[in-house]
Every structure is written in structure tokens, then in C-alpha cells.
XYZ file of C-alpha atoms in Angstrom:
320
model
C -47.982 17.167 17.798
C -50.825 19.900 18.006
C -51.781 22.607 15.127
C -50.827 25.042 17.710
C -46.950 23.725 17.870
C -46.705 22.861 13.839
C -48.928 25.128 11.969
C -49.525 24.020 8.516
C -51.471 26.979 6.851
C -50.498 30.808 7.396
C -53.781 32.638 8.201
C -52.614 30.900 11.220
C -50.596 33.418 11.655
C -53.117 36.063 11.688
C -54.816 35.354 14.613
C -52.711 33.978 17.065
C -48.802 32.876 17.721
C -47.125 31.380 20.355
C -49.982 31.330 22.336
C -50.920 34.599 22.415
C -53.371 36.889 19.942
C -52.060 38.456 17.520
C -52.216 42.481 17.065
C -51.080 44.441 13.888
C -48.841 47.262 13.995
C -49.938 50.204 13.458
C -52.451 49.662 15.709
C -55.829 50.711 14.481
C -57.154 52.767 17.338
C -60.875 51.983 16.194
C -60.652 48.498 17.049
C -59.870 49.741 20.791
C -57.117 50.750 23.407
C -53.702 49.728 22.424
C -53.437 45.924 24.040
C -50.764 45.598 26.911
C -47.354 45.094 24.681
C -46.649 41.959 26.451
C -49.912 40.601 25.985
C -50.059 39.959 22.661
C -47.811 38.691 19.340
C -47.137 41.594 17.616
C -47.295 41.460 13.473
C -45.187 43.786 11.377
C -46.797 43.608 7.570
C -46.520 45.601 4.428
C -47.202 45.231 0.517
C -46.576 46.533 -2.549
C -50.245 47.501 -3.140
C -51.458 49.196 0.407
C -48.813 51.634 -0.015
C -47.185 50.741 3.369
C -43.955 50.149 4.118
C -42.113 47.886 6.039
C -39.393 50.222 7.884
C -42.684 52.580 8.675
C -44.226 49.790 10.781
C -40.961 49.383 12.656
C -40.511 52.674 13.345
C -44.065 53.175 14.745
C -43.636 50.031 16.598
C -40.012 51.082 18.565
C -41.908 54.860 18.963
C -44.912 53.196 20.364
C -44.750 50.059 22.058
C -43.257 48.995 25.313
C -41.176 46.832 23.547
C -39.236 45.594 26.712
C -42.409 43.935 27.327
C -43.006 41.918 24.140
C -42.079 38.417 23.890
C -43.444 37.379 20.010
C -43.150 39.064 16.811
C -44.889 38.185 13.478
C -43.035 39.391 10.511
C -45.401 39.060 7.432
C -44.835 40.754 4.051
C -42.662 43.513 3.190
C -43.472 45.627 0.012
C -41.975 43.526 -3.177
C -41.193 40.404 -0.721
C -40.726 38.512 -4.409
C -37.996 41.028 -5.213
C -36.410 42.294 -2.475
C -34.331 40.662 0.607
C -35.403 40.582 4.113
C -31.864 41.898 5.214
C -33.104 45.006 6.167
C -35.484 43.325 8.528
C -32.840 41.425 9.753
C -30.507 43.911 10.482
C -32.693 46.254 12.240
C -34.316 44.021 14.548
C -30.892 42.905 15.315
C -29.879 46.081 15.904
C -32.557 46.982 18.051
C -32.183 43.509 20.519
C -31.680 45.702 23.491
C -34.848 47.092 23.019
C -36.456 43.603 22.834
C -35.479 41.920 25.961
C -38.186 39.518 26.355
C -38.478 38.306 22.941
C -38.862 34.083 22.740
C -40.901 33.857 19.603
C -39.858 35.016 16.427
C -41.823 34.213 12.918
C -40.326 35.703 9.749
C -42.128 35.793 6.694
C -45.786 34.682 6.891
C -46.763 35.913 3.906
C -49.764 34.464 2.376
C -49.975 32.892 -1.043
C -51.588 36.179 -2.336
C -48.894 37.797 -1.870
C -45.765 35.879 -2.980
C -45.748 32.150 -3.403
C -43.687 30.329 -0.438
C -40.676 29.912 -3.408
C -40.938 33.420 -4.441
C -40.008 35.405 -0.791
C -36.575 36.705 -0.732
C -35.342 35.883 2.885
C -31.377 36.248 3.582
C -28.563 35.378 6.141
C -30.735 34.766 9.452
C -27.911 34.247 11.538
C -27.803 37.426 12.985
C -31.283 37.215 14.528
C -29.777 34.099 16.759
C -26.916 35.819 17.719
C -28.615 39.257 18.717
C -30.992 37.382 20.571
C -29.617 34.763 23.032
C -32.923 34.263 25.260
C -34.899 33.602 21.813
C -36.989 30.114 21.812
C -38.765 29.803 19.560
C -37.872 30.715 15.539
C -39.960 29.917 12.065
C -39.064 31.127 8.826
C -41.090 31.116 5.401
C -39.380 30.968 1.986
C -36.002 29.294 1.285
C -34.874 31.953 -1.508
C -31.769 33.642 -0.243
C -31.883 32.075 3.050
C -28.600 31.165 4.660
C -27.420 29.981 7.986
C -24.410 29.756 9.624
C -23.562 27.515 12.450
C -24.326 29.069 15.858
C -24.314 27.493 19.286
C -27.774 28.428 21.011
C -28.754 27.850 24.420
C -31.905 28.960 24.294
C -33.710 27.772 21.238
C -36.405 25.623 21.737
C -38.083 25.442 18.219
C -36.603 25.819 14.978
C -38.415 25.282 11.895
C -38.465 26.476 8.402
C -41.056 26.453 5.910
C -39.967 26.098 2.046
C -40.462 24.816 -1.199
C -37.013 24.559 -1.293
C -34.426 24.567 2.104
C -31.019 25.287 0.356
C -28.336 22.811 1.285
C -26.220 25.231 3.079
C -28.864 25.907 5.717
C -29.409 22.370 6.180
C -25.616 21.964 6.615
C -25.630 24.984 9.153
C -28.143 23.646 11.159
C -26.530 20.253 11.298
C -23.052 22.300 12.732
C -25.425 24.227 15.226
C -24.675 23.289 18.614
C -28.330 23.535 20.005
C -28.596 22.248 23.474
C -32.468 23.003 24.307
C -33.954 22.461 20.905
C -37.103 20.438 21.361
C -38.468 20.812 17.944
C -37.211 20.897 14.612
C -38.842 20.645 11.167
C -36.951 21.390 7.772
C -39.374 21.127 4.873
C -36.871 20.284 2.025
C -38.261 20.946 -1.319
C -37.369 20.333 -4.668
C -34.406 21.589 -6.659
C -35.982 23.600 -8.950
C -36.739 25.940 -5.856
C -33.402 25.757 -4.190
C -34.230 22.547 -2.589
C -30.457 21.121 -3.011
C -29.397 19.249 0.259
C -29.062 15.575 -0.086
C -29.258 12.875 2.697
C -25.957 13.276 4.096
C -26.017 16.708 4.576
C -28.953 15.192 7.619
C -26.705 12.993 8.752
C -25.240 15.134 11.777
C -28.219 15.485 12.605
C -30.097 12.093 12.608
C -26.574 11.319 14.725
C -28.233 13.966 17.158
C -24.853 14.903 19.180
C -25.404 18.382 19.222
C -29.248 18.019 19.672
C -29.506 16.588 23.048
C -32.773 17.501 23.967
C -34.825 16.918 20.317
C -37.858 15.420 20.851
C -39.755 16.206 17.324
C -37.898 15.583 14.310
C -39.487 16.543 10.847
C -37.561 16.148 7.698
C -40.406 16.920 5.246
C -41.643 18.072 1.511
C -38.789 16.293 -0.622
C -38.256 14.140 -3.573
C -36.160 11.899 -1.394
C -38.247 11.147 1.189
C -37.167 7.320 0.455
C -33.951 7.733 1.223
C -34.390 9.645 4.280
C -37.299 6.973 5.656
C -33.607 4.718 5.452
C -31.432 6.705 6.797
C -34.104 7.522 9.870
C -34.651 3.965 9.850
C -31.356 3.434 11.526
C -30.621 6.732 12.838
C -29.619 7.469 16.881
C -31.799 10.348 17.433
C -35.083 8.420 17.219
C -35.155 6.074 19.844
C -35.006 9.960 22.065
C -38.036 10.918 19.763
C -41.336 11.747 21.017
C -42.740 12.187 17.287
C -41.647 11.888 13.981
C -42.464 13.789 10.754
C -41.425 12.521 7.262
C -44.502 13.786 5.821
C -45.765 16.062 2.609
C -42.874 14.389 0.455
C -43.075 11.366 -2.116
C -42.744 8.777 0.504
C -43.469 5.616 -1.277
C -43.572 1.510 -0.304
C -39.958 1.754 -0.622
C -39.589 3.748 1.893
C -42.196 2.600 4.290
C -40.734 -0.012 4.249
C -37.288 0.240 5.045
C -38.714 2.594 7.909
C -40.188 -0.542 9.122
C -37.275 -2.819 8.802
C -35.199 -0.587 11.071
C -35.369 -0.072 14.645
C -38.372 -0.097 16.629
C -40.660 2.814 16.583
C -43.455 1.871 19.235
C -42.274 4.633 21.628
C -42.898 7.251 19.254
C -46.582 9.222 20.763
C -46.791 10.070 17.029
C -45.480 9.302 13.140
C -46.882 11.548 10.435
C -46.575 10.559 7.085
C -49.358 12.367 5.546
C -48.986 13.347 1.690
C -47.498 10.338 0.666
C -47.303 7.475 -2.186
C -48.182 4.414 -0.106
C -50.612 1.605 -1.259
C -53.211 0.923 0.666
C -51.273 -2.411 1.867
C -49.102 -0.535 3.073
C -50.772 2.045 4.950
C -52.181 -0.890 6.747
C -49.321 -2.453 7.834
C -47.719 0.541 8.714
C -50.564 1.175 11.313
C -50.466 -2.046 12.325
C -47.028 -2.519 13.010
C -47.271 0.242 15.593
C -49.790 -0.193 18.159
C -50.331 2.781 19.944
C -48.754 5.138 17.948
C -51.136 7.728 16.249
C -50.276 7.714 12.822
C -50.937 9.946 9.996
C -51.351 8.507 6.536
C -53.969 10.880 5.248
C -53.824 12.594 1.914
C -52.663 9.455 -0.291
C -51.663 10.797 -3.472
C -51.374 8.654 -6.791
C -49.002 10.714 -8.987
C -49.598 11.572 -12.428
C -49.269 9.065 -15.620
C -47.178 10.297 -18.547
C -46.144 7.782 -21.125
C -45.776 5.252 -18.441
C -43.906 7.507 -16.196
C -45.597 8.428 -13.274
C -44.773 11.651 -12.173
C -44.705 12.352 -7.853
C -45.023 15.619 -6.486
C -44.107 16.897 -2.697
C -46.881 18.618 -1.074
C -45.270 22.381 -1.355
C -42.700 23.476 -4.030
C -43.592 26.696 -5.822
């Protein structure tokens, strides 16, 4: 796992995606000639405050660029992200997929925490983005309000990952019914339910099975409440011995957990377990490191919860 595959923070965003810079649209002619349109990402912004607006940006964009050339796309905010949906978004880069050829790498939604909180952005059915672009690789999506997913079969798609403080259960069930033959790479961060965060365990379960994800080699089930219960179900689960790394990070992963993980099959192939933002005791960060030789493991960011008459309270690392 590098920062450049699983970005964590979304001024990320702003300077560079799938390996190429990043340019804004419009494109300020003071900072230069107009870059080459294949040779860059190319971000699509707008807020309530600038007085821009989203459709604008596309418009200039289609009217300006070569877009048969470009081959990533950075959708950040849209004016009132925390009140209206992305559908429109959707639908008219759907729409316009014959204009967009080359596209592989597709972000939607990296709006920073100025703007809307991760919980409040209004996404919407994303489907149609798969199924107007067959050739696409590479899709991320911020904010789990609204967001829905239907089953799809994809050839194509090589990363899938979605970034919430809440993944409703019907998108984790629609990615389990995706038949996804070339997915390398997929990372669900789960949430809690007061921010939509509804899917329980066995709504994973197709897809720690891993018969429609033949060629998954990083599997992140991340930022829940039942982080236990999924270090279990992982713990036995077919998909991992075909795992290259393994995220079960940013939740409230506790001894419990840890150590059912460890009482389950054999984990020494992995290149790389991150559990980082979790509830272990130091004991138990130990042995977890020790009982895998080799494998670089993350257990940074050890969290103690909060006391309340002799509750402790546990908190995943992104929810609002």
C-alpha cells in the first residue's frame, strides 16, 4: 500500500491524481498555456460562496478541452454540495461518455472539510457512471449520503473505493452482487449509523467469499463500529489467502478482535496489514507484530476511548 494508491486526506486531491498533476477547470490563463488535455487530471469544482457553478465548469470544459484525450477527472464541490444531489453530475458526464473515450480515473466528490463535512455531501445513484464508461479503472467516491449502487458487471475496473462516514447498506450489498473481474483494489469505509452507516457483516459476506472478485488483491473494510466482527469473519474468509494487503483499519478494532484475526488462518503472506486507529492494548499490538514476521504492520494511532460512568465510549476514525 502507498499514499499514492490509498489517499487518506483530500488536499491530496489538489495536486495530483492517478499519477498525473492536477489542473483546474477553467483554466486560469495566468498560470500559463493550457496543459496538453491528456497530460494532466482534470478538476471540476464549484461553491456556494465563489459564485461558480458547477454546470459552468462543464460546459467550459466540453467547449475547451480535447476531451478525447483525457484519462482522469477530479470532481470536487458543487455549489450547496450539503443540499443538493450530485445527479446532475452524474447524468451529464454520462451523457457525454462519447466525448470521454480515454477516461480510467474517475474521483467524485473531493470536497474538503471546509466545505461540507464527508457526512454532509449529497452524492446519488452512481451506477450510471460504470455503465457509460466500460474502459473506466479506476473509481473513488466521497460522502455516503444518497449514494446508491446497483449491481453491474465491470470488466474494466481496477479500483473501487469509497470514502464515508457512513457506506449505506445497499451499496455495500451492490457491490457484493457486482461481478468485477479486474478489480485489484477495494476499500469501503463503513461508518456509523447515525450517518447512514447501516450494512452489517453479512451484507460482506459475498464478498469475503470473493467469487466474483477474482483478481482482488487489497481488501479494506474500514471506519466501523463492528470492526470486531468483521476481524472474525476475515479471520476465516476465502479471499485472503489471494490478498496482497489487508485493511481493517480507522474502526474500533479492539483485543477481541485482534484476536480472533489471529486465531484464523494464516496471514504471513500478506506484504501488508493495517490496523491503524484502533483499541488494542499494548499486549496486543505486540503480539500482533510478532505473530507475523515479515509483514509490515500498522498499529499506529492507538486510541483509548472515552470514560462515562464506567462506559467507555469508542469512536471510528471518520463519521461526521
Amino acid at each position: 500500500m502507498t499514499d499514492d494508491d490509498y489517499p487518506s486526506s483530500w488536499d491530496r486531491y489538489q495536486s495530483a491524481y492517478a499519477g498525473l498533476p492536477v489542473a483546474e477547470a477553467p483554466w486560469d490563463e495566468k498560470n500559463g498555456p493550457q496543459p496538453d488535455a491528456g497530460s494532466v487530471a482534470w478538476r471540476l469544482s464549484a461553491n456556494s460562496w465563489d459564485g461558480g457553478r458547477i454546470a459552468e465548469h462543464l460546459d467550459w470544459f466540453f467547449e475547451r478541452v480535447d476531451t478525447a484525450k483525457v484519462t482522469a477527472i477530479v470532481i470536487g464541490g458543487w455549489e450547496d454540495c450539503y443540499t443538493e444531489s450530485s445527479a446532475p453530475i452524474v447524468r451529464r458526464l454520462a451523457d457525454e461518455a462519447g466525448r470521454l473515450p480515454e477516461l480510467r480515473s474517475l474521483f467524485f466528490g473531493a470536497i474538503a472539510s471546509e466545505e461540507a463535512e464527508i457526512s454532509w455531501i449529497q452524492q446519488s445513484d452512481i451506477t450510471p457512471l460504470l455503465e457509460a464508461y466500460p474502459k473506466l479503472e479506476r473509481l473513488e467516491v466521497r460522502g455516503g449520503s444518497g449514494l446508491r449502487l446497483s449491481p453491474v458487471r465491470h470488466e474494466s475496473l481496477k479500483v473501487l473505493r469509497f470514502e464515508t462516514g457512513g457506506l449505506p447498506g445497499e451499496v455495500v450489498r451492490g457491490v457484493a452482487a457486482s461481478d468485477l473481474p479486474a478489480l485489484e483494489q477495494l476499500e469501503l469505509w463503513l461508518g456509523v449509523p447515525d450517518y447512514g452507516g447501516d450494512s452489517g457483516v453479512s451484507d460482506v459476506d459475498p464478498i469475503l467469499r470473493g467469487e466474483r472478485l477474482p483478481a482482488l488483491r487489497h481488501l479494506g473494510l474500514q471506519d466501523s463500529e463492528i470492526q470486531d466482527d468483521l476481524a472474525a469473519a476475515v479471520a476465516a474468509a476465502p479471499i485472503v489467502a489471494r490478498l496482497e494487503t489487508l485493511s481493517l483499519s480507522m474502526g474500533v478494532l479492539t483485543d477481541a478482535g485482534a484476536e480472533a484475526l489471529l486465531s484464523g488462518q494464516p496471514l504471513t503472506h500478506l506484504r501488508a496489514l493495517d490496523l491503524h486507529h484502533h483499541y488494542l492494548s499494548e499486549a496486543m499490538m505486540q503480539r500482533v507484530t510478532e505473530a507475523l514476521p515479515g509483514v509490515r504492520v500498522d498499529v499506529s494511532e492507538q486510541e483509548d476511548g472515552d470514560e462515562d460512568d464506567g462506559e467507555t465510549w469508542r469512536y471510528v476514525a471518520v463519521s461526521e
